[in-house]
XYZ file of C-alpha atoms in Angstrom:
673
model
C 0.021 0.028 0.022
C 1.235 3.437 -0.843
C 2.242 5.516 2.192
C -0.399 8.121 3.159
C -3.309 6.405 1.294
C -6.148 5.172 3.525
C -6.954 1.434 3.655
C -9.766 0.196 1.400
C -13.082 1.402 2.815
C -11.466 4.321 4.705
C -11.032 6.786 1.829
C -13.358 9.748 2.431
C -12.098 11.880 -0.528
C -14.898 13.636 -2.453
C -14.145 12.726 -6.019
C -14.948 15.157 -8.829
C -16.579 13.574 -11.923
C -14.196 13.425 -14.866
C -15.077 12.022 -18.271
C -14.437 8.343 -18.836
C -11.259 7.751 -20.831
C -9.574 11.016 -19.860
C -8.586 10.084 -16.244
C -4.803 10.654 -15.819
C -3.007 7.418 -15.180
C 0.535 6.523 -14.112
C 0.304 3.415 -16.299
C 1.717 4.425 -19.621
C 2.038 2.140 -22.581
C 5.731 1.423 -21.948
C 5.058 0.364 -18.363
C 2.254 -1.936 -19.464
C 4.178 -3.492 -22.326
C 7.343 -4.074 -20.340
C 5.425 -6.358 -18.026
C 3.778 -8.448 -20.759
C 4.166 -12.210 -20.541
C 5.059 -14.640 -17.733
C 7.679 -17.182 -16.762
C 7.233 -20.500 -18.630
C 8.622 -24.042 -18.852
C 9.786 -24.414 -15.256
C 12.183 -27.295 -14.701
C 14.658 -28.705 -12.122
C 18.362 -29.196 -12.712
C 19.650 -30.955 -9.586
C 18.214 -28.808 -6.811
C 18.112 -25.664 -8.894
C 15.012 -24.159 -10.514
C 15.202 -22.882 -14.080
C 12.624 -21.315 -16.356
C 12.161 -19.180 -19.454
C 11.010 -15.564 -19.224
C 10.024 -12.801 -21.607
C 12.316 -9.922 -22.418
C 10.260 -7.352 -24.420
C 12.984 -4.733 -24.195
C 15.562 -7.141 -25.665
C 13.803 -7.649 -29.026
C 11.187 -9.821 -27.517
C 13.520 -12.769 -26.857
C 12.844 -15.521 -24.312
C 15.578 -15.652 -21.750
C 16.636 -18.714 -19.715
C 16.667 -17.877 -15.988
C 18.474 -19.739 -13.240
C 17.710 -19.517 -9.521
C 20.884 -20.053 -7.527
C 21.013 -21.637 -4.063
C 21.269 -18.244 -2.458
C 17.909 -17.259 -3.980
C 19.343 -14.887 -6.573
C 18.442 -15.072 -10.211
C 20.784 -14.959 -13.194
C 20.469 -15.184 -16.928
C 23.350 -17.422 -18.078
C 22.588 -16.979 -21.758
C 22.784 -13.234 -22.710
C 21.153 -11.676 -25.751
C 20.861 -12.531 -28.558
C 20.291 -16.165 -27.340
C 16.584 -16.791 -27.590
C 15.295 -19.971 -25.909
C 12.166 -20.690 -27.850
C 10.893 -23.599 -30.035
C 8.851 -23.302 -33.175
C 7.541 -26.874 -33.237
C 3.874 -26.666 -34.415
C 4.683 -22.913 -34.451
C 3.345 -22.546 -30.892
C 6.432 -24.376 -29.566
C 6.913 -26.478 -26.523
C 9.469 -27.113 -23.807
C 12.568 -25.575 -25.475
C 15.196 -26.640 -22.983
C 16.318 -29.479 -20.676
C 18.937 -29.635 -18.006
C 20.805 -32.289 -15.984
C 23.933 -32.665 -13.898
C 26.369 -34.587 -16.060
C 29.840 -35.495 -14.977
C 29.539 -33.307 -11.957
C 28.416 -30.052 -13.651
C 25.228 -28.613 -15.089
C 24.458 -29.285 -18.758
C 21.763 -27.294 -20.527
C 20.357 -28.215 -23.953
C 18.151 -25.581 -25.611
C 16.517 -24.631 -28.878
C 17.727 -21.233 -30.265
C 14.806 -19.529 -32.010
C 16.505 -18.016 -35.062
C 17.847 -21.305 -36.411
C 15.935 -23.835 -34.272
C 19.123 -25.869 -33.665
C 19.745 -27.543 -30.327
C 22.745 -26.213 -28.451
C 24.582 -27.643 -25.460
C 25.921 -25.329 -22.818
C 27.880 -25.837 -19.599
C 27.176 -22.650 -17.591
C 29.618 -23.406 -14.763
C 32.685 -24.150 -16.876
C 34.914 -21.155 -17.462
C 34.759 -19.840 -20.972
C 31.984 -22.232 -21.966
C 29.930 -21.155 -25.004
C 26.857 -22.834 -26.471
C 27.812 -25.415 -29.133
C 25.478 -26.869 -31.731
C 24.169 -30.391 -31.307
C 21.877 -30.614 -34.404
C 22.408 -29.682 -38.043
C 20.738 -26.944 -40.048
C 18.256 -28.366 -42.492
C 18.644 -27.354 -46.165
C 14.897 -27.873 -46.717
C 11.821 -25.764 -45.889
C 11.340 -24.610 -42.321
C 14.249 -26.720 -40.942
C 14.771 -29.107 -38.106
C 12.873 -28.070 -34.994
C 12.818 -29.561 -31.482
C 10.590 -29.451 -28.392
C 9.511 -31.364 -25.270
C 13.119 -32.154 -24.364
C 14.600 -34.492 -21.716
C 18.262 -35.356 -21.190
C 19.336 -38.977 -20.659
C 22.851 -38.806 -19.095
C 23.187 -42.565 -19.123
C 22.813 -42.869 -22.885
C 24.434 -39.472 -23.472
C 21.582 -38.064 -25.521
C 18.646 -35.654 -25.449
C 15.231 -36.921 -26.452
C 12.227 -34.970 -27.754
C 9.981 -34.271 -30.704
C 11.658 -33.791 -34.052
C 9.726 -31.671 -36.524
C 11.341 -31.994 -39.931
C 10.259 -30.085 -43.057
C 10.521 -32.093 -46.265
C 9.590 -29.295 -48.671
C 8.778 -25.627 -48.852
C 5.047 -25.940 -48.157
C 3.670 -25.409 -44.646
C 2.398 -29.008 -44.557
C 5.473 -30.600 -46.062
C 6.473 -31.865 -42.589
C 6.875 -34.929 -40.468
C 7.189 -35.388 -36.669
C 8.742 -38.250 -34.702
C 10.181 -38.994 -31.274
C 13.905 -38.648 -31.768
C 17.228 -38.587 -29.921
C 20.365 -36.460 -30.374
C 23.797 -37.346 -29.016
C 25.188 -34.884 -26.510
C 28.751 -35.131 -27.893
C 27.957 -32.898 -30.884
C 28.370 -35.627 -33.471
C 25.036 -34.728 -35.072
C 25.831 -31.050 -35.470
C 26.707 -31.567 -39.113
C 25.273 -34.996 -39.704
C 21.505 -35.512 -40.002
C 22.185 -39.302 -40.060
C 23.403 -39.152 -36.439
C 19.941 -38.026 -35.287
C 18.273 -41.186 -34.138
C 14.514 -41.548 -34.813
C 12.969 -43.593 -31.994
C 9.683 -44.617 -33.600
C 8.027 -44.634 -37.026
C 6.464 -41.446 -38.207
C 2.999 -43.165 -38.213
C 1.134 -40.078 -36.866
C 1.081 -36.472 -37.900
C 1.624 -35.155 -34.425
C 3.395 -36.524 -31.376
C 4.615 -35.416 -27.983
C 8.035 -36.156 -26.423
C 8.440 -39.670 -25.056
C 8.352 -40.468 -21.312
C 10.386 -43.464 -20.194
C 9.291 -45.683 -17.348
C 11.485 -45.603 -14.195
C 13.043 -48.945 -15.137
C 13.736 -47.692 -18.710
C 11.858 -50.591 -20.374
C 8.855 -48.772 -21.765
C 8.082 -45.429 -23.342
C 4.807 -43.559 -23.786
C 3.828 -40.519 -25.856
C 0.696 -38.956 -27.240
C -0.232 -38.952 -30.938
C -2.994 -37.600 -33.150
C -3.774 -36.906 -36.765
C -5.613 -34.396 -38.996
C -8.315 -33.211 -38.854
C -8.304 -33.676 -35.085
C -6.824 -31.126 -32.686
C -5.297 -32.458 -29.475
C -8.360 -31.347 -27.413
C -10.579 -33.270 -29.813
C -8.895 -36.653 -29.743
C -5.473 -38.138 -29.107
C -3.995 -41.631 -28.468
C -1.729 -42.674 -25.664
C 0.906 -44.807 -27.367
C 3.249 -47.282 -25.672
C 6.278 -49.215 -26.871
C 9.012 -51.288 -25.387
C 12.502 -49.799 -25.269
C 15.141 -51.918 -27.067
C 18.643 -52.615 -26.034
C 20.000 -49.780 -28.179
C 17.514 -47.318 -26.741
C 15.125 -47.337 -29.649
C 11.450 -48.150 -29.426
C 9.822 -51.397 -30.487
C 6.375 -51.728 -32.083
C 3.957 -49.242 -30.650
C 0.278 -49.710 -29.699
C -2.540 -47.556 -28.426
C -3.568 -47.909 -24.778
C -6.415 -45.363 -24.566
C -7.785 -42.469 -26.554
C -9.442 -41.937 -29.860
C -11.379 -39.439 -31.969
C -13.660 -38.354 -29.084
C -11.188 -38.807 -26.175
C -8.504 -36.252 -25.486
C -5.546 -37.529 -23.528
C -3.741 -34.277 -22.626
C -0.751 -35.625 -20.589
C 0.838 -38.946 -19.576
C 3.546 -39.563 -17.003
C 5.119 -42.415 -15.067
C 5.010 -42.284 -11.278
C 8.177 -43.220 -9.344
C 6.770 -46.664 -8.562
C 6.152 -47.440 -12.260
C 2.450 -46.570 -12.275
C 1.297 -44.990 -15.606
C -0.859 -41.935 -15.165
C -2.832 -40.039 -17.772
C -5.182 -37.053 -17.865
C -8.071 -37.928 -20.163
C -11.552 -36.413 -20.753
C -13.346 -39.732 -21.335
C -15.836 -38.724 -18.582
C -16.434 -35.276 -20.152
C -13.798 -33.678 -17.927
C -10.025 -34.018 -17.997
C -9.504 -36.301 -14.916
C -6.414 -38.246 -13.917
C -6.513 -41.958 -14.462
C -4.279 -44.857 -13.635
C -3.660 -46.801 -16.836
C -2.604 -50.460 -17.059
C 0.340 -50.579 -19.479
C -0.642 -54.071 -20.541
C -4.432 -53.898 -20.933
C -5.141 -50.204 -21.230
C -7.666 -50.424 -18.375
C -8.139 -46.896 -16.986
C -9.238 -46.138 -13.414
C -10.320 -42.609 -12.497
C -8.356 -41.600 -9.383
C -10.473 -38.562 -8.602
C -13.843 -38.497 -10.407
C -14.920 -34.868 -10.440
C -16.636 -32.460 -12.805
C -13.382 -30.450 -12.813
C -10.522 -30.050 -15.206
C -7.230 -31.567 -14.232
C -5.685 -30.607 -17.628
C -6.260 -28.285 -20.550
C -5.712 -27.724 -24.203
C -2.302 -28.860 -25.467
C -1.243 -25.815 -27.375
C 2.440 -26.290 -26.536
C 4.202 -29.684 -26.370
C 5.383 -30.241 -22.853
C 2.629 -28.533 -20.913
C 2.275 -30.243 -17.595
C -0.850 -30.016 -15.451
C 0.237 -32.756 -13.047
C 3.442 -34.283 -11.634
C 3.674 -37.624 -9.830
C 5.482 -37.457 -6.528
C 6.685 -40.004 -4.052
C 4.385 -42.018 -1.732
C 1.303 -41.963 -3.926
C 0.825 -38.196 -4.177
C 0.344 -36.299 -7.439
C 0.751 -32.481 -7.663
C -2.225 -31.367 -9.751
C -3.735 -28.260 -11.269
C -7.517 -28.590 -11.013
C -10.763 -26.663 -10.954
C -13.674 -25.301 -12.950
C -12.532 -22.220 -14.785
C -9.463 -21.114 -12.906
C -6.974 -23.919 -11.992
C -5.464 -24.164 -8.544
C -2.595 -26.212 -7.197
C -3.322 -29.261 -5.007
C -2.019 -32.611 -3.885
C -4.006 -35.676 -4.983
C -3.785 -38.769 -2.761
C -4.134 -41.743 -5.055
C -5.207 -44.019 -2.250
C -8.165 -41.931 -1.174
C -8.904 -39.622 -4.089
C -8.733 -36.614 -1.807
C -7.265 -33.359 -3.056
C -5.603 -30.939 -0.607
C -5.184 -27.426 -2.013
C -1.963 -25.497 -1.476
C -2.282 -22.341 0.583
C -1.629 -18.864 -0.826
C -3.188 -15.935 -2.539
C -2.815 -17.226 -6.122
C -5.941 -17.915 -8.135
C -4.457 -18.944 -11.493
C -1.705 -21.498 -12.224
C -0.007 -22.007 -15.614
C 0.433 -25.570 -17.003
C 4.048 -25.863 -16.086
C 4.805 -27.982 -12.940
C 8.164 -29.303 -11.894
C 8.992 -31.478 -8.870
C 11.829 -33.031 -7.015
C 11.688 -34.737 -3.644
C 9.148 -32.902 -1.540
C 9.252 -29.722 -3.648
C 6.659 -28.736 -6.300
C 7.405 -25.711 -8.452
C 4.837 -23.800 -10.536
C 3.933 -20.391 -11.937
C 0.973 -18.580 -10.463
C -0.776 -15.186 -10.356
C -3.877 -13.501 -9.056
C -6.152 -10.578 -9.913
C -3.751 -8.245 -8.064
C -0.421 -9.919 -8.688
C 1.574 -10.866 -11.778
C 2.932 -14.283 -12.490
C 5.509 -15.547 -9.920
C 7.488 -18.765 -9.577
C 6.045 -20.487 -6.498
C 7.294 -23.447 -4.463
C 5.179 -25.818 -2.398
C 6.840 -27.849 0.324
C 4.698 -30.987 0.452
C 6.049 -31.936 3.892
C 5.164 -28.694 5.644
C 2.355 -27.690 3.324
C 3.862 -24.211 2.980
C 4.152 -22.162 -0.169
C 6.563 -19.309 -1.019
C 7.618 -17.196 -3.972
C 11.094 -18.220 -5.185
C 11.340 -16.314 -8.459
C 10.065 -13.502 -10.577
C 8.503 -12.014 -7.454
C 5.689 -9.520 -8.002
C 6.506 -5.880 -7.221
C 4.034 -3.049 -7.553
C 5.273 -0.946 -10.382
C 2.412 1.488 -9.912
C 0.164 2.434 -6.998
C -2.283 -0.566 -6.559
C -5.052 1.978 -6.131
C -4.961 2.321 -9.947
C -5.410 -1.379 -10.575
C -8.839 -2.850 -11.301
C -10.684 -5.257 -8.926
C -11.697 -8.048 -11.308
C -14.739 -10.161 -10.688
C -15.636 -13.595 -12.258
C -19.173 -13.493 -13.603
C -21.626 -15.769 -15.287
C -24.017 -14.167 -17.869
C -26.978 -15.567 -19.693
C -26.563 -16.130 -23.387
C -29.033 -17.169 -26.131
C -31.287 -20.036 -25.152
C -30.381 -19.517 -21.494
C -26.891 -20.900 -21.824
C -24.237 -19.843 -19.352
C -21.414 -17.539 -20.542
C -18.400 -17.023 -18.346
C -16.528 -13.746 -18.171
C -14.067 -11.652 -16.100
C -15.126 -8.062 -15.552
C -12.557 -5.354 -14.867
C -14.464 -2.162 -13.977
C -12.773 1.255 -14.313
C -10.850 2.190 -11.195
C -9.042 5.327 -10.104
C -8.190 6.433 -6.542
C -9.270 10.034 -6.974
C -11.679 10.262 -9.892
C -15.111 9.102 -10.936
C -17.391 9.810 -13.899
C -21.035 10.339 -14.355
C -23.054 7.623 -16.049
C -22.113 4.255 -17.377
C -18.579 3.632 -18.600
C -17.280 2.705 -22.048
C -16.316 -0.942 -22.144
C -13.998 -2.980 -24.376
C -14.907 -6.721 -24.772
C -11.695 -8.706 -24.975
C -11.814 -11.955 -26.938
C -9.123 -14.564 -26.302
C -7.386 -16.566 -28.975
C -7.514 -20.245 -29.596
C -10.429 -20.353 -29.755
C -9.976 -23.477 -27.636
C -8.373 -21.604 -24.839
C -9.403 -19.281 -22.044
C -8.633 -15.906 -20.442
C -7.139 -16.126 -16.922
C -8.230 -13.546 -14.327
C -4.781 -12.150 -13.432
C -3.134 -8.782 -13.064
C -2.551 -7.524 -16.556
C -1.129 -3.957 -16.832
C -2.415 -3.785 -20.424
C -5.937 -4.089 -18.975
C -5.063 -1.583 -16.245
C -3.816 0.731 -18.917
C -7.501 1.143 -19.963
C -9.328 0.737 -16.668
C -7.142 3.364 -14.913
C -8.344 5.815 -17.554
C -12.004 5.038 -17.090
C -12.582 2.284 -19.688
C -13.890 -1.045 -18.436
C -12.740 -4.372 -19.849
C -14.753 -7.570 -20.067
C -12.852 -10.771 -20.931
C -15.318 -13.336 -22.294
C -14.689 -17.133 -21.968
C -17.286 -17.863 -24.599
C -18.642 -21.254 -25.486
C -15.747 -23.289 -26.811
C -13.353 -22.120 -24.075
C -11.564 -24.527 -21.852
C -12.028 -24.957 -18.100
C -15.688 -25.964 -18.110
C -15.728 -29.490 -19.444
C -15.972 -31.030 -22.912
C -19.620 -30.152 -23.494
C -18.792 -26.442 -23.095
C -15.857 -26.761 -25.490
C -17.972 -28.603 -28.004
C -20.491 -25.711 -28.190
C -18.255 -24.189 -30.813
C -18.255 -27.141 -33.148
C -19.383 -25.875 -36.563
C -20.521 -22.706 -34.757
C -17.404 -20.524 -34.839
C -18.452 -17.049 -35.733
C -21.860 -17.641 -34.264
C -21.646 -18.866 -30.608
C -18.523 -16.824 -29.840
C -20.013 -13.681 -31.341
C -23.345 -14.216 -29.519
C -21.679 -14.885 -26.161
C -19.538 -11.742 -26.373
C -22.678 -9.662 -27.258
C -24.506 -11.293 -24.327
C -21.855 -10.129 -21.855
C -21.958 -6.616 -23.322
C -25.741 -6.609 -23.093
C -25.641 -7.795 -19.537
C -23.318 -4.970 -18.536
C -25.527 -2.449 -20.315
C -28.669 -3.794 -18.663
C -26.943 -3.380 -15.222
C -26.084 0.241 -16.006
C -22.345 -0.455 -15.868
C -21.611 -0.083 -19.619
C -22.650 2.581 -22.025
C -24.464 0.956 -24.979
C -23.151 3.671 -27.347
C -19.502 3.224 -26.239
C -18.754 -0.446 -26.560
C -15.662 -1.804 -28.386
C -14.475 -5.278 -29.190
C -10.849 -6.399 -29.442
C -9.003 -9.706 -29.866
C -6.020 -11.357 -31.454
C -5.730 -14.482 -33.646
C -8.967 -16.423 -33.133
C -10.077 -13.444 -31.003
C -9.355 -11.223 -33.996
C -11.668 -13.438 -36.049
C -14.421 -13.058 -33.461
C -13.896 -9.305 -33.271
C -14.076 -8.908 -37.080
C -17.020 -11.252 -37.277
C -18.882 -9.219 -34.615
C -18.139 -5.970 -36.439
C -19.574 -7.374 -39.664
C -22.615 -9.187 -38.288
C -23.922 -7.029 -35.465
C -24.441 -3.451 -34.385
C -23.347 -3.969 -30.786
C -20.043 -2.147 -31.032
C -18.986 1.341 -31.864
C -15.480 0.311 -32.974
C -13.031 -2.564 -32.769
C -9.370 -3.543 -32.649
C -8.495 -6.598 -34.736
C -5.105 -8.138 -34.102
C -3.346 -10.714 -36.379
C -6.728 -12.157 -37.341
C -8.349 -14.810 -39.455
C -10.571 -12.963 -41.909
C -10.954 -15.371 -44.868
C -11.976 -18.862 -43.907
C -11.423 -20.397 -47.324
C -7.925 -19.006 -47.470
C -7.237 -20.328 -43.981
C -8.749 -23.774 -44.742
C -7.008 -26.897 -45.937
C -7.956 -25.828 -49.461
C -6.508 -22.341 -49.161
C -3.245 -23.392 -47.503
C -2.650 -19.987 -45.936
C -1.765 -21.209 -42.446
C 0.640 -23.662 -40.820
C 0.265 -27.388 -40.620
C -0.906 -27.684 -37.015
C -4.088 -25.747 -37.595
C -4.542 -26.355 -41.288
C -7.651 -28.507 -40.709
C -8.878 -26.910 -37.461
C -11.756 -25.341 -39.387
C -13.053 -28.842 -40.231
C -14.484 -28.957 -36.700
C -14.987 -25.220 -36.087
C -16.928 -24.524 -39.304
C -17.501 -27.974 -40.916
C -15.930 -30.035 -43.612
C -14.898 -27.533 -46.317
C -15.588 -30.033 -49.098
C -19.182 -30.372 -47.885
C -20.146 -26.855 -46.737
C -17.924 -24.413 -48.734
C -20.702 -21.818 -48.741
C -20.460 -21.655 -44.978
C -16.850 -20.680 -45.247
C -17.686 -17.840 -47.498
C -20.840 -16.669 -45.746
C -19.141 -16.311 -42.362
C -15.929 -14.649 -43.490
C -15.519 -10.942 -42.661
C -13.648 -10.502 -45.962
C -16.932 -11.299 -47.746
C -19.038 -9.238 -45.363
C -17.115 -6.003 -45.678
C -20.180 -4.147 -46.946
C -21.723 -4.662 -43.468
C -19.058 -2.985 -41.443
C -20.052 0.520 -40.537
C -17.835 1.538 -37.631
C -14.156 2.511 -37.261
C -11.550 -0.259 -36.715
C -7.849 -0.746 -36.091
C -6.006 -3.594 -37.717
C -2.697 -4.779 -36.270
C -0.506 -7.397 -37.913
C 2.971 -8.947 -37.770
C 4.605 -9.257 -41.135
C 6.420 -12.512 -40.224
C 3.283 -14.268 -39.115
C 2.894 -17.686 -40.694
C -0.188 -18.642 -38.598
C -2.379 -15.722 -39.587
C -0.467 -14.230 -42.500
C -0.644 -10.577 -43.595
C -2.440 -11.540 -46.822
C -5.621 -11.988 -44.777
C -5.474 -8.356 -43.601
C -4.552 -7.130 -47.087
C -7.489 -8.893 -48.662
C -9.861 -7.374 -46.085
C -8.423 -3.892 -46.539
C -9.016 -4.167 -50.303
C -12.607 -5.112 -49.673
C -13.320 -2.082 -47.412
C -11.321 0.422 -49.481
C -13.327 3.419 -50.617
C -16.347 2.596 -48.509
C -15.823 5.600 -46.214
C -15.200 3.518 -43.095
C -12.488 5.174 -40.894
C -9.747 2.661 -40.151
C -6.037 2.268 -39.633
C -3.654 -0.549 -40.416
C -0.382 -1.060 -38.514
C 1.952 -3.749 -39.733
C 5.205 -4.643 -37.969
C 8.426 -5.979 -39.470
C 10.048 -8.784 -37.396
C 6.859 -9.548 -35.483
C 5.091 -12.930 -35.835
C 2.063 -14.416 -34.141
C 1.888 -12.697 -30.782
C 3.768 -9.424 -30.467
C 6.861 -9.584 -28.341
C 8.851 -6.397 -28.889
C 8.447 -3.475 -26.505
C 8.129 -0.752 -29.175
C 5.513 -2.780 -31.031
C 3.363 -3.249 -28.002
C 3.660 0.459 -27.029
C 2.505 1.459 -30.528
C -0.427 -0.954 -30.381
C -1.641 0.193 -26.944
C -1.423 3.897 -27.826
C -3.131 3.333 -31.178
C -5.975 1.480 -29.543
C -6.462 4.132 -26.864
C -6.420 6.836 -29.545
C -9.099 4.952 -31.520
C -11.309 4.820 -28.454
C -10.783 8.503 -27.765
C -11.816 9.457 -31.297
C -14.912 7.255 -31.180
C -15.957 7.685 -27.546
C -15.332 11.433 -27.412
C -12.256 12.079 -25.285
C -8.678 13.121 -25.856
C -6.106 10.808 -24.240
C -3.250 12.859 -22.878
C 0.282 12.167 -24.129
C -0.797 9.675 -26.781
C -0.100 10.233 -30.504
C -3.263 10.578 -32.546
C -4.023 7.524 -34.677
C -4.560 8.623 -38.187
C -7.687 7.041 -39.637
C -8.228 6.702 -43.354
C -11.297 5.879 -45.309
């Protein structure tokens, strides 16, 4: 709390009404953008905790952070090293570590060339040295979901290998790379561990006795939250895998994670009950026993290979992330099925758990704190922050107090949302506030209710934010996810409008000052809303999908992982091509009548710039005020500080011009028609 400010409930200041949007705020765009992102891919190296972290001010690279025994943090790989994988474009665990021959060995994927490098941070003069070759074909050799095997002297993971120049000229297999560097110039020294019988795989997990390996696999047109298979194979004398077979899973069963417990028990998170619950799976028969039958999620959507929602511990305990909506950390007793939740103020946990001995490490945040690296001592039951500790960069009185809400959508269906009302310690405004409806990407994903200074950038100026976890989002069971099947552009648009209407009906939001904004799939929903409804006065559309046919398997304008995603979201393109055209904003440009801002990375291979360019051609000359900002060197998800500053200031300027206020200190966004 800031010195001299009364505790909540004690402030007797008489606040003068000031127009929404023009409240002075200490949260400028640079402050908000510099705190974008969170720690990711936590792991243990001996007794040390390591993780990756965003560095917006360093060209948007991902740094590898090490927590030393004295509690201090260091970054052993300086810029320009960028620890980030491009497997399936969204990546996966890009590093692994182990104590080998008495010292720490780190293996990591470097983003620019996607090669694996080995690094000994404790050896004087040590520099990263390549372990894998550069591919002469297509998008290269890429790696993710890594683990080091010191006994065999290799690192295992998923190999993604391009075989041509097209986005779908690609194969993926479990593979191993020698740690001695012999494969750095020799593709033949990379050992493939199993046949490439499936389009997508995760990294293999070896049983404690080293005799069996399991991994997940799936094929087009399925996405991993639709249906996957848990595959098992024996490990041969040379470390390869024998013939593989499927234990559980299928087209309507999503196995999100599989791990071996220390006693050799095979565990898997599967949604065969309609919820991702943890099951004990018999490696011989495939019989699956639900260890904690609950209408809760113990896993989520596998957007990045190596996400971990649970970690087996000693003595029959499993560290789990579980809940409806927001996940929380707990300990599952496999003997009783009881879950004991970890204490602490955190309300959201990311799918990255690490464990050793009695220690469980995760990444957590709350509505008033940013993401921190948190340790749970399973013996004492105590939790503490051990890395990336939250520090108030601005007076907390300027931060919003978010509330989780459930609204009523069409047909009486539930729609989940997080509401961030405007908040300022000294100012109020007369009447309902302008609100921006924020739409998450995916669309099979969800918005967490955490401190986000980009949201506070708007709320501290008098503009409310409503994050909508529309039908199709994760966290509420398979039936809620399946609402979006063949209904993308309908259910998501309706649910966002329902939340906006609910806020208007309550008197919180001004019906004439509503905006919608979103990126990727959220950009699609935003553009679809602007072209099919009159709910919003303006919109911000960020690296969007705008032309379904172009983005479909016929159009070939996206990457391999999502190239057939629309088969479930819209319907089989060969059977309902008219649906692809009729729902696409690029073909509904005559219906847009409000100003919009379009933001795009020019290096984006997931939602390429051609989609924006096609849309702009369609609206040209129609007299609709709009602006297009495209950024060199940015891909899917902006990472550079200067880019994010420009985007925030441009969005605020748009709102000012539409909602009738002049934001102080922000360059005016030039709108063209």
